[in-house]
Tab-separated table of C-alpha atoms in Angstrom:
chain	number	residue	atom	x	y	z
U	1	UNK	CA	-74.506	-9.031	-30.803
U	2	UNK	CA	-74.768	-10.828	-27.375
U	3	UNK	CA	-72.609	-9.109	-24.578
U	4	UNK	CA	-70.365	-11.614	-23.904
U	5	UNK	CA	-69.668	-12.261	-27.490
U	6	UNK	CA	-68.875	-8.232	-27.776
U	7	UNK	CA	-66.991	-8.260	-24.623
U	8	UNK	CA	-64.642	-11.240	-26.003
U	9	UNK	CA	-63.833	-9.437	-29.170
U	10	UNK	CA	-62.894	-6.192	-27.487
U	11	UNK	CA	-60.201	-8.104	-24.902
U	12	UNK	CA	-59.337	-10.529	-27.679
U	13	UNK	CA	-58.802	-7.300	-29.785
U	14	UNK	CA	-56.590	-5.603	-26.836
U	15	UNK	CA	-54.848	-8.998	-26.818
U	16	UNK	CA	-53.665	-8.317	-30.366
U	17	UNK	CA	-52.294	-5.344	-29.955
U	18	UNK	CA	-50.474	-5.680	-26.690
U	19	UNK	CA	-48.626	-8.128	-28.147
U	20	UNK	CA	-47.784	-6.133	-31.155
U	21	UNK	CA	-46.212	-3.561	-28.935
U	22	UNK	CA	-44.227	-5.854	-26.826
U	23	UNK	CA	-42.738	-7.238	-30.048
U	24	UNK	CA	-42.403	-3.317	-31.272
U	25	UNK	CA	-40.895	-2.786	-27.712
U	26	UNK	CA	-38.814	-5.412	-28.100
U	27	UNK	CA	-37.315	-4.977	-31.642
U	28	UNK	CA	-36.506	-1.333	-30.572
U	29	UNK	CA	-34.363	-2.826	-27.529
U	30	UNK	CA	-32.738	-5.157	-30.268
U	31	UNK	CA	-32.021	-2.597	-32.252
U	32	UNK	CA	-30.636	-0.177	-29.683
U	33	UNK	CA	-29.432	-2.179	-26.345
U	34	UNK	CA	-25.567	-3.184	-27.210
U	35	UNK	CA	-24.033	-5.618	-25.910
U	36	UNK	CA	-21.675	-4.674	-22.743
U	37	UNK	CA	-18.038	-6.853	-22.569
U	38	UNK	CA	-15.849	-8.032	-20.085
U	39	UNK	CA	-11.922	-8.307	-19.933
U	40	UNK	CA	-9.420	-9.313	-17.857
U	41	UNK	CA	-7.318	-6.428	-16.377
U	42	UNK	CA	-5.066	-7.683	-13.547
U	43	UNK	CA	-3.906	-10.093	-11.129
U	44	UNK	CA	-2.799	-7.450	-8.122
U	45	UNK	CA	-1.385	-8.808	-4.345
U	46	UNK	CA	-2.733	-6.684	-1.249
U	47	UNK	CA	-1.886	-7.062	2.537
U	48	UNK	CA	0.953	-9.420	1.823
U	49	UNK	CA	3.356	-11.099	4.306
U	50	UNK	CA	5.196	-14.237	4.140
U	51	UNK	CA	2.079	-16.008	5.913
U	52	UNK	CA	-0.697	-15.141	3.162
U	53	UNK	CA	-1.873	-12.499	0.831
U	54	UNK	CA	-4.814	-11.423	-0.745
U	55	UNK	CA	-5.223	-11.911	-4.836
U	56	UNK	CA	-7.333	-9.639	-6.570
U	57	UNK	CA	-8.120	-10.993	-10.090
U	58	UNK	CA	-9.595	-7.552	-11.531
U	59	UNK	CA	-11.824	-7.704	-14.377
U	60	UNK	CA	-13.304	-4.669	-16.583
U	61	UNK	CA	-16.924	-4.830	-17.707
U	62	UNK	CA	-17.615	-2.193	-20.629
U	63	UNK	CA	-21.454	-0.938	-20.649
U	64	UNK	CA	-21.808	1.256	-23.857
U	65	UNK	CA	-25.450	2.015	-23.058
U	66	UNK	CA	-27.455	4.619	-21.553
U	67	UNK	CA	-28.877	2.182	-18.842
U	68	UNK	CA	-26.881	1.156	-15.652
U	69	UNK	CA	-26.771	-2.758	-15.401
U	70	UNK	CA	-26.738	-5.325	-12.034
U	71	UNK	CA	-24.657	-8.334	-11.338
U	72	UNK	CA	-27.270	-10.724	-11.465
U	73	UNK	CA	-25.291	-14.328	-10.383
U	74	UNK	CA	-21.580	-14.838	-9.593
U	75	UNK	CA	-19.869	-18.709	-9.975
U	76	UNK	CA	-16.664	-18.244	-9.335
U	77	UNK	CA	-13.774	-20.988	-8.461
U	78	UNK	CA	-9.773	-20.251	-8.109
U	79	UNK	CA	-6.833	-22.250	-8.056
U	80	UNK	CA	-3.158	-21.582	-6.764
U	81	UNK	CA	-0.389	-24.270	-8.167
U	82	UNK	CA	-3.279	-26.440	-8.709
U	83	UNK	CA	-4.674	-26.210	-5.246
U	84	UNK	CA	-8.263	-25.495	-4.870
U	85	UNK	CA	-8.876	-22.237	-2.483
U	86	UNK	CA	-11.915	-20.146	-0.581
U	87	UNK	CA	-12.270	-17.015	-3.032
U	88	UNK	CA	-14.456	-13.758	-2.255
U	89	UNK	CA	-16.852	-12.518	-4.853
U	90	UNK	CA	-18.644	-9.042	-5.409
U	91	UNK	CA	-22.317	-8.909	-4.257
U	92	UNK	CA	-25.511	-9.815	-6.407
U	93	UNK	CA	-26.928	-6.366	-7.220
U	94	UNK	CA	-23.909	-4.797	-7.938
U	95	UNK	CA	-24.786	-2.042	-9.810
U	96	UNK	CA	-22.524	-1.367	-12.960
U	97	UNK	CA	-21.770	1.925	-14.812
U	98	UNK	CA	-24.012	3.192	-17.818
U	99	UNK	CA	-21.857	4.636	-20.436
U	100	UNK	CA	-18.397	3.386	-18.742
U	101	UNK	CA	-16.860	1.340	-17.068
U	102	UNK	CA	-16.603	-0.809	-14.027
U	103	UNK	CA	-13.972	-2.448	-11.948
U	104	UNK	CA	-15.545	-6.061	-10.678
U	105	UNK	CA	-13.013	-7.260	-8.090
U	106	UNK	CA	-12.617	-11.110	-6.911
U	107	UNK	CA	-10.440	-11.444	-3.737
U	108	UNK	CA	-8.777	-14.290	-2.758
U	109	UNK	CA	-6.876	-14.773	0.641
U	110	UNK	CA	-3.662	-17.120	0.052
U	111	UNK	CA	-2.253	-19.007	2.844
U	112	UNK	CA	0.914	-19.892	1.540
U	113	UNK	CA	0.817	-23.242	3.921
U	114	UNK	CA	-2.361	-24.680	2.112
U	115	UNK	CA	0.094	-24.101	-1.070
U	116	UNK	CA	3.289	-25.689	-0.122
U	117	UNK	CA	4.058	-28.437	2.218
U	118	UNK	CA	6.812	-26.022	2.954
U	119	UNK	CA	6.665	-22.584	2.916
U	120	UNK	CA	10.139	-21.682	2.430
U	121	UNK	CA	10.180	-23.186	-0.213
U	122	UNK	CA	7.368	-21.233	-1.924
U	123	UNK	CA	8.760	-18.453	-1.130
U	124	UNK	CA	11.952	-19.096	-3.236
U	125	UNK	CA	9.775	-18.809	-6.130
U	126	UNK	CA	9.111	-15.448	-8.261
U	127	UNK	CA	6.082	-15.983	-9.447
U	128	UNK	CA	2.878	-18.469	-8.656
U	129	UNK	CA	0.348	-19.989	-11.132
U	130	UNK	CA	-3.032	-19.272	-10.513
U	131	UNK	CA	-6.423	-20.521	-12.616
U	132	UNK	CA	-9.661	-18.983	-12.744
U	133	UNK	CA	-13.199	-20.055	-13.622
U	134	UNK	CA	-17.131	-19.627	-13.393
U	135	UNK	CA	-19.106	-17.480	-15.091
U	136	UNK	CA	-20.818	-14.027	-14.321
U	137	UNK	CA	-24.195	-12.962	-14.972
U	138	UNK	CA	-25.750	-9.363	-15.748
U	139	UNK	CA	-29.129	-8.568	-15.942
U	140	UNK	CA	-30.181	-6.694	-19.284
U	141	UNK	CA	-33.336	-5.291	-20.581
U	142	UNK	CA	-32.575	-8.599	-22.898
U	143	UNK	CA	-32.652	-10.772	-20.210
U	144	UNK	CA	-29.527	-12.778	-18.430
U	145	UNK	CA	-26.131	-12.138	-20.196
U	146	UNK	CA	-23.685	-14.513	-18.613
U	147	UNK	CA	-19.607	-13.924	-19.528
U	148	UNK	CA	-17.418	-17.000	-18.498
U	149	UNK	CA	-14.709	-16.049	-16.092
U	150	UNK	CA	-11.670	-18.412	-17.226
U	151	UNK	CA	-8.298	-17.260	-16.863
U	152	UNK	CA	-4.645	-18.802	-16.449
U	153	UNK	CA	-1.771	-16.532	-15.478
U	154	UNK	CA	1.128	-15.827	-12.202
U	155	UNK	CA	0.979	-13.532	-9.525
U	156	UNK	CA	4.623	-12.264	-7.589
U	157	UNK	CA	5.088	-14.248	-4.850
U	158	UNK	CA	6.340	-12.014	-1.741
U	159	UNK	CA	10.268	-11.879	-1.238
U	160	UNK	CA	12.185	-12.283	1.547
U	161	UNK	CA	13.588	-8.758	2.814
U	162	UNK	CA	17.450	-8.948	2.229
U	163	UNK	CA	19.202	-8.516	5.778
U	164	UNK	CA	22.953	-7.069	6.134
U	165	UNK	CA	24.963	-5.155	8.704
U	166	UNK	CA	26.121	-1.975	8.126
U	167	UNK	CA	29.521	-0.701	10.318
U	168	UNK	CA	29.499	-1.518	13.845
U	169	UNK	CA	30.909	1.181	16.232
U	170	UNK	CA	32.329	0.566	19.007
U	171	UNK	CA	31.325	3.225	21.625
U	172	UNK	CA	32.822	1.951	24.578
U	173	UNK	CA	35.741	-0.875	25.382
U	174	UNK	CA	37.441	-1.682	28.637
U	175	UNK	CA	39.583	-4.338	30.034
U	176	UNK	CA	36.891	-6.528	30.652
U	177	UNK	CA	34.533	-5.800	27.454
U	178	UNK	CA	32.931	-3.496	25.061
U	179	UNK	CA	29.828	-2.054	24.402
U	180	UNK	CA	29.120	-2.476	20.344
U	181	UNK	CA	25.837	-0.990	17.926
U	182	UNK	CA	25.513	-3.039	15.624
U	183	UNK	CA	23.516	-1.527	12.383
U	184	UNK	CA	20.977	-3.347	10.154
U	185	UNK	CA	19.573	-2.657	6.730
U	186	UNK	CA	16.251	-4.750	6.553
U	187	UNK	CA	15.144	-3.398	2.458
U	188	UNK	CA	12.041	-4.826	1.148
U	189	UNK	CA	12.571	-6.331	-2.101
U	190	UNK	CA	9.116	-6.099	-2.809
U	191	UNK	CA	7.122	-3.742	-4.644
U	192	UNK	CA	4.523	-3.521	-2.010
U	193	UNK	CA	4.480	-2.906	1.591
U	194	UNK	CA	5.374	-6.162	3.572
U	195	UNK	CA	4.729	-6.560	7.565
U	196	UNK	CA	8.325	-7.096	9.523
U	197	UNK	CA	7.385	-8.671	13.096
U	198	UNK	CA	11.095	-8.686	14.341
U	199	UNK	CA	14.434	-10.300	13.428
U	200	UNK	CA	16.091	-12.051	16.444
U	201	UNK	CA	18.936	-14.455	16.260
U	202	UNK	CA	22.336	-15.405	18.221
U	203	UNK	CA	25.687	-13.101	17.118
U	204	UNK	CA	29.183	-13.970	16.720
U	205	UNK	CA	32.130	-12.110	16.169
U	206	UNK	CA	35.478	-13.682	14.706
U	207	UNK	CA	34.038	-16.969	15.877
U	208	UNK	CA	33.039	-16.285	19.585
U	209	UNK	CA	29.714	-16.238	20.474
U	210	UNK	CA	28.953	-12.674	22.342
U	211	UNK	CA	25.137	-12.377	22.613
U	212	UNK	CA	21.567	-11.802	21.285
U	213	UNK	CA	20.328	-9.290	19.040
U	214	UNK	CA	16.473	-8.546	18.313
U	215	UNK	CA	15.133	-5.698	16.950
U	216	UNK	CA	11.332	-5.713	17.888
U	217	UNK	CA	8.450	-5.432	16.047
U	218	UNK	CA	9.662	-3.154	12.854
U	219	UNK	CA	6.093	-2.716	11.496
U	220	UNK	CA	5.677	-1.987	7.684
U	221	UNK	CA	7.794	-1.574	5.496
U	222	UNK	CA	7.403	0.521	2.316
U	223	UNK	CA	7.351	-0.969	-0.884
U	224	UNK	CA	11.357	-1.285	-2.556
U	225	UNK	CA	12.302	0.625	0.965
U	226	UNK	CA	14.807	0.225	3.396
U	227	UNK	CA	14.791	0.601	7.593
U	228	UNK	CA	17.841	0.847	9.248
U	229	UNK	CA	18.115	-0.364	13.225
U	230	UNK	CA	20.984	0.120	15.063
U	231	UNK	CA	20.985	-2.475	18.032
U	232	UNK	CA	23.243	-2.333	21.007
U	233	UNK	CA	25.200	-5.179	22.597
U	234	UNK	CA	27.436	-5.485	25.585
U	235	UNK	CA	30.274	-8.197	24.858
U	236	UNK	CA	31.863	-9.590	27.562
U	237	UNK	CA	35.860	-10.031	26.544
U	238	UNK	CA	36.104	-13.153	29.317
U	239	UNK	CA	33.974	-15.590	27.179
U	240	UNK	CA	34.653	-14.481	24.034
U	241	UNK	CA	38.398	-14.164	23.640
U	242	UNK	CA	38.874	-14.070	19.755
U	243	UNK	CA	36.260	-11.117	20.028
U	244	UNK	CA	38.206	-9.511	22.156
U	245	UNK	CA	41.109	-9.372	19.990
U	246	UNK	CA	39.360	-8.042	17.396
U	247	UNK	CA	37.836	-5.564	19.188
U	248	UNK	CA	40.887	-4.423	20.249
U	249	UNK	CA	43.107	-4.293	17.505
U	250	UNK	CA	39.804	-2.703	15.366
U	251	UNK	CA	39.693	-3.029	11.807
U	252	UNK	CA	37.912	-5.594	9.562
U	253	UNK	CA	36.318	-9.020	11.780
U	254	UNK	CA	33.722	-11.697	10.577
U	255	UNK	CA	30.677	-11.001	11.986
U	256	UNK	CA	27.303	-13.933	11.895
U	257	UNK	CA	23.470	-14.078	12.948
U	258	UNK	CA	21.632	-17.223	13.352
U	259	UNK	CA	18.057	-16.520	13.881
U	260	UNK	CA	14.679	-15.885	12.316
U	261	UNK	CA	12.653	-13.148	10.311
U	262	UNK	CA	9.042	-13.045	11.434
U	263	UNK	CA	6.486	-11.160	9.137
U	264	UNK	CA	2.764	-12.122	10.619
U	265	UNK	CA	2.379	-15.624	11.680
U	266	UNK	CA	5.399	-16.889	9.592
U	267	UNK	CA	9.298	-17.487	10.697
U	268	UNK	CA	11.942	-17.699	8.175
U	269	UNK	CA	15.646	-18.904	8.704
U	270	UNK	CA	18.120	-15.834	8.925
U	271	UNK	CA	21.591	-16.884	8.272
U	272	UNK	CA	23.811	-13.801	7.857
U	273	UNK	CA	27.933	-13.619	7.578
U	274	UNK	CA	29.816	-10.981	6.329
U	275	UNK	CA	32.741	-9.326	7.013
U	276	UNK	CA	32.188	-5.585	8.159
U	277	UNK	CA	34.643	-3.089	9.409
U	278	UNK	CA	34.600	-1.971	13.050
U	279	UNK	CA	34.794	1.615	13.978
U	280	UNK	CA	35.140	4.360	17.223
């Protein structure tokens, strides 16, 4: 038998049974490679204000195999109210759990302004509809497994903190005027922390305008938690006669703030009356 001849029938046989094992090789990872899944877990708020937050839609991939996995392709688009927005996405290459399971994360940052022509407004609401969708690909020992992404639901929308004035004393009254503290209870109605940049705003008492009260920047404040401030105020009894007489006589007295809460970049209204009972 000529040499080539020979040599063609040995690779031709090698041929034949390469191929026989790949399809051996492959009907064993058939048979044994199962099939991971992916679920929706949560849609969870982080570093919230009344400017923006950050949405985490949290989804649960479930490998049952032996063999750690990769994110192999991420295409990935979310909506708030209907409104298009710039969304994060986990890295390519992001290697996944073997036997277990894995958290994969998409963060969105939500500027409530690119939501609502008027932010006040959205932030009378409890809740706000987002949409998902894309898809999300893994890289098997099967090839590409893609898993689509879509998903309707509501995330809280951040709440106002609820302002109110505790007992003013009064620690020091003369002819001429008084020196007041005026106590506030700023209590996040939130679950999670929310930033409080300051409440300012112009006081009365029993109708007569006696001042300006700000607190400063009051930093975070704890999830469902309360900070109290007590803020002094000098009131001077010559231009604010109807103060004075409440003042002096002590007792119960109508007390209002006109101002703003800042938390981050955003301002809202602060409109605060109440009745509170002055003590020395």
């Amino acid at each position: 038998m000529p040499m080539k001849k020979r040599a063609f029938l040995v690779l031709f046989a090698l041929s034949l049974t390469t191929l026989a094992g790949c399809a051996t090789l492959q009907s064993l990872l058939n048979g044994a490679f199962k099939k991971p899944t992916l679920k929706f877990k949560t849609a969870r708020l982080s570093d919230a204000s009344l400017s923006d937050a950050t949405v985490d839609l949290v989804y649960e991939l479930d490998n049952p195999n032996s063999l750690g996995l990769k994110l192999a392709s991420v295409d990935y688009a979310f909506f708030v109210e209907g409104k298009q927005l710039v969304a994060g996405k986990p890295k390519e290459g992001l290697n996944l759990k073997s036997n277990g399971k894995s958290q994969i994360v998409f963060p969105a940052n939500v500027k409530f302004a690119d939501v609502a022509p008027v932010v006040t407004t959205f932030l009378n609401k409890d809740a706000a509809a987002f949409r998902a969708q894309g898809t999300l690909g893994i890289q098997t020992p099967l090839g590409l497994l893609k898993f689509p992404l879509e998903k309707e639901g509501t995330f809280p929308v951040p709440k106002i903190p609820q302002v109110q004035f505790q007992a003013p004393r009064i620690t020091n009254i003369t002819l001429s005027g008084a020196t007041v503290e005026f106590p506030l209870a700023i209590t996040n109605r939130n679950a999670f922390p929310l930033p409080v940049a300051g409440i300012t705003g112009a006081l009365k008492v029993a109708g007569a305008n006696v001042g300006n009260l700000s607190t400063g920047n009051l930093g975070m404040l704890d999830g469902s938690g309360t900070k109290q401030v007590t803020l002094p105020l000098t009131i001077n009894f010559a231009s604010a006669a109807s103060a004075a007489m409440a003042l002096r006589s002590g007792g119960n007295a109508q007390v209002n703030l006109t101002g703003n809460l800042t938390s981050d970049a955003q301002s809202v209204p602060l409109n605060l009356s109440q009745l509170v009972n002055f003590t020395k």
